[in-house]
Amino acid sequence: VGLGLTATPAVASAYARERVGTAAGPSALATATIACAAGQMAGPAVTGMAMDAFGLASMAVLVFAGYVLATAFAVADQWRMRTVLAPAA
């Protein structure tokens, strides 16, 4: 878990820079960095509040919701790359 958490901001930043042009690179890097920092700050707080309010089982629901959300973003990104940003053949 530790290495995954440490690598996530670096991987997200590299991925963001890869997905945009040269001019938008710094902005994409800043957005990815801010998103990772916000998630690292809000995640434990939201999980702690949910566990206090709903018990230990709520953590599993939150983890599942996170995976569903990540999957939805990945599917949307793949769709966008194939349809919106696909090079004209």
PDB file of C-alpha atoms in Angstrom:
ATOM      1  CA  VAL A   1       0.000   0.000   0.000  1.00  0.00           C
ATOM      2  CA  GLY A   2       2.772   2.443   0.876  1.00  0.00           C
ATOM      3  CA  LEU A   3       4.533   2.302  -2.476  1.00  0.00           C
ATOM      4  CA  GLY A   4       1.223   2.580  -4.307  1.00  0.00           C
ATOM      5  CA  LEU A   5       0.303   5.703  -2.395  1.00  0.00           C
ATOM      6  CA  THR A   6       3.733   7.186  -2.961  1.00  0.00           C
ATOM      7  CA  ALA A   7       3.733   6.448  -6.690  1.00  0.00           C
ATOM      8  CA  THR A   8       0.210   7.677  -7.414  1.00  0.00           C
ATOM      9  CA  PRO A   9       0.995  11.424  -7.674  1.00  0.00           C
ATOM     10  CA  ALA A  10       4.008  10.769  -9.913  1.00  0.00           C
ATOM     11  CA  VAL A  11       2.082   8.435 -12.204  1.00  0.00           C
ATOM     12  CA  ALA A  12      -0.914  10.783 -12.364  1.00  0.00           C
ATOM     13  CA  SER A  13       1.337  13.744 -13.163  1.00  0.00           C
ATOM     14  CA  ALA A  14       3.151  11.870 -15.931  1.00  0.00           C
ATOM     15  CA  TYR A  15      -0.146  10.645 -17.352  1.00  0.00           C
ATOM     16  CA  ALA A  16      -1.616  14.157 -17.303  1.00  0.00           C
ATOM     17  CA  ARG A  17       1.385  15.605 -19.133  1.00  0.00           C
ATOM     18  CA  GLU A  18       1.182  12.811 -21.706  1.00  0.00           C
ATOM     19  CA  ARG A  19      -2.477  13.529 -22.465  1.00  0.00           C
ATOM     20  CA  VAL A  20      -2.155  17.227 -23.321  1.00  0.00           C
ATOM     21  CA  GLY A  21      -0.055  19.376 -25.595  1.00  0.00           C
ATOM     22  CA  THR A  22       3.106  21.218 -24.653  1.00  0.00           C
ATOM     23  CA  ALA A  23       1.342  24.492 -23.878  1.00  0.00           C
ATOM     24  CA  ALA A  24      -1.135  22.909 -21.460  1.00  0.00           C
ATOM     25  CA  GLY A  25       1.463  20.652 -19.798  1.00  0.00           C
ATOM     26  CA  PRO A  26       2.164  22.804 -16.742  1.00  0.00           C
ATOM     27  CA  SER A  27      -1.545  23.318 -16.135  1.00  0.00           C
ATOM     28  CA  ALA A  28      -2.209  19.580 -16.401  1.00  0.00           C
ATOM     29  CA  LEU A  29       0.636  18.870 -13.989  1.00  0.00           C
ATOM     30  CA  ALA A  30      -0.744  21.392 -11.485  1.00  0.00           C
ATOM     31  CA  THR A  31      -4.259  19.954 -11.775  1.00  0.00           C
ATOM     32  CA  ALA A  32      -3.043  16.389 -11.229  1.00  0.00           C
ATOM     33  CA  THR A  33      -0.944  17.444  -8.240  1.00  0.00           C
ATOM     34  CA  ILE A  34      -3.832  19.336  -6.640  1.00  0.00           C
ATOM     35  CA  ALA A  35      -6.234  16.432  -7.236  1.00  0.00           C
ATOM     36  CA  CYS A  36      -3.840  13.946  -5.621  1.00  0.00           C
ATOM     37  CA  ALA A  37      -3.252  16.240  -2.642  1.00  0.00           C
ATOM     38  CA  ALA A  38      -6.975  16.850  -2.169  1.00  0.00           C
ATOM     39  CA  GLY A  39      -7.682  13.124  -2.280  1.00  0.00           C
ATOM     40  CA  GLN A  40      -4.929  12.367   0.218  1.00  0.00           C
ATOM     41  CA  MET A  41      -6.322  14.980   2.597  1.00  0.00           C
ATOM     42  CA  ALA A  42     -10.033  14.328   2.176  1.00  0.00           C
ATOM     43  CA  GLY A  43      -9.957  10.526   1.951  1.00  0.00           C
ATOM     44  CA  PRO A  44      -9.056   9.738   5.569  1.00  0.00           C
ATOM     45  CA  ALA A  45     -11.338  12.472   6.901  1.00  0.00           C
ATOM     46  CA  VAL A  46     -14.365  11.338   4.893  1.00  0.00           C
ATOM     47  CA  THR A  47     -13.726   7.683   5.726  1.00  0.00           C
ATOM     48  CA  GLY A  48     -13.344   8.498   9.418  1.00  0.00           C
ATOM     49  CA  MET A  49     -16.586  10.471   9.497  1.00  0.00           C
ATOM     50  CA  ALA A  50     -18.441   7.707   7.656  1.00  0.00           C
ATOM     51  CA  MET A  51     -17.071   5.061  10.010  1.00  0.00           C
ATOM     52  CA  ASP A  52     -18.069   7.134  13.044  1.00  0.00           C
ATOM     53  CA  ALA A  53     -21.560   7.612  11.680  1.00  0.00           C
ATOM     54  CA  PHE A  54     -22.260   4.215  10.102  1.00  0.00           C
ATOM     55  CA  GLY A  55     -19.794   1.763  11.610  1.00  0.00           C
ATOM     56  CA  LEU A  56     -16.887  -0.263  10.317  1.00  0.00           C
ATOM     57  CA  ALA A  57     -18.803  -1.780   7.392  1.00  0.00           C
ATOM     58  CA  SER A  58     -19.082   1.656   5.768  1.00  0.00           C
ATOM     59  CA  MET A  59     -15.382   1.523   4.897  1.00  0.00           C
ATOM     60  CA  ALA A  60     -16.003  -1.368   2.497  1.00  0.00           C
ATOM     61  CA  VAL A  61     -18.810   0.595   0.842  1.00  0.00           C
ATOM     62  CA  LEU A  62     -16.568   3.645   0.437  1.00  0.00           C
ATOM     63  CA  VAL A  63     -13.745   1.551  -1.041  1.00  0.00           C
ATOM     64  CA  PHE A  64     -16.189  -0.066  -3.467  1.00  0.00           C
ATOM     65  CA  ALA A  65     -17.557   3.367  -4.433  1.00  0.00           C
ATOM     66  CA  GLY A  66     -14.007   4.576  -5.059  1.00  0.00           C
ATOM     67  CA  TYR A  67     -13.270   1.647  -7.352  1.00  0.00           C
ATOM     68  CA  VAL A  68     -16.536   2.183  -9.237  1.00  0.00           C
ATOM     69  CA  LEU A  69     -15.736   5.871  -9.663  1.00  0.00           C
ATOM     70  CA  ALA A  70     -12.197   5.114 -10.863  1.00  0.00           C
ATOM     71  CA  THR A  71     -13.540   2.554 -13.326  1.00  0.00           C
ATOM     72  CA  ALA A  72     -16.098   5.035 -14.635  1.00  0.00           C
ATOM     73  CA  PHE A  73     -13.385   7.653 -15.192  1.00  0.00           C
ATOM     74  CA  ALA A  74     -11.184   5.097 -16.983  1.00  0.00           C
ATOM     75  CA  VAL A  75     -14.025   4.004 -19.273  1.00  0.00           C
ATOM     76  CA  ALA A  76     -14.939   7.632 -20.016  1.00  0.00           C
ATOM     77  CA  ASP A  77     -11.305   8.428 -20.790  1.00  0.00           C
ATOM     78  CA  GLN A  78     -11.004   5.484 -23.171  1.00  0.00           C
ATOM     79  CA  TRP A  79     -14.245   6.496 -24.900  1.00  0.00           C
ATOM     80  CA  ARG A  80     -12.990  10.079 -25.217  1.00  0.00           C
ATOM     81  CA  MET A  81      -9.693   8.937 -26.700  1.00  0.00           C
ATOM     82  CA  ARG A  82     -11.442   6.728 -29.260  1.00  0.00           C
ATOM     83  CA  THR A  83     -14.211   9.078 -30.315  1.00  0.00           C
ATOM     84  CA  VAL A  84     -13.360  12.689 -29.545  1.00  0.00           C
ATOM     85  CA  LEU A  85      -9.585  12.743 -29.874  1.00  0.00           C
ATOM     86  CA  ALA A  86      -9.157   9.973 -32.449  1.00  0.00           C
ATOM     87  CA  PRO A  87      -6.982  10.991 -35.385  1.00  0.00           C
ATOM     88  CA  ALA A  88      -8.783  11.267 -38.686  1.00  0.00           C
ATOM     89  CA  ALA A  89      -8.076   8.183 -40.788  1.00  0.00           C
TER      90      ALA A  89
END
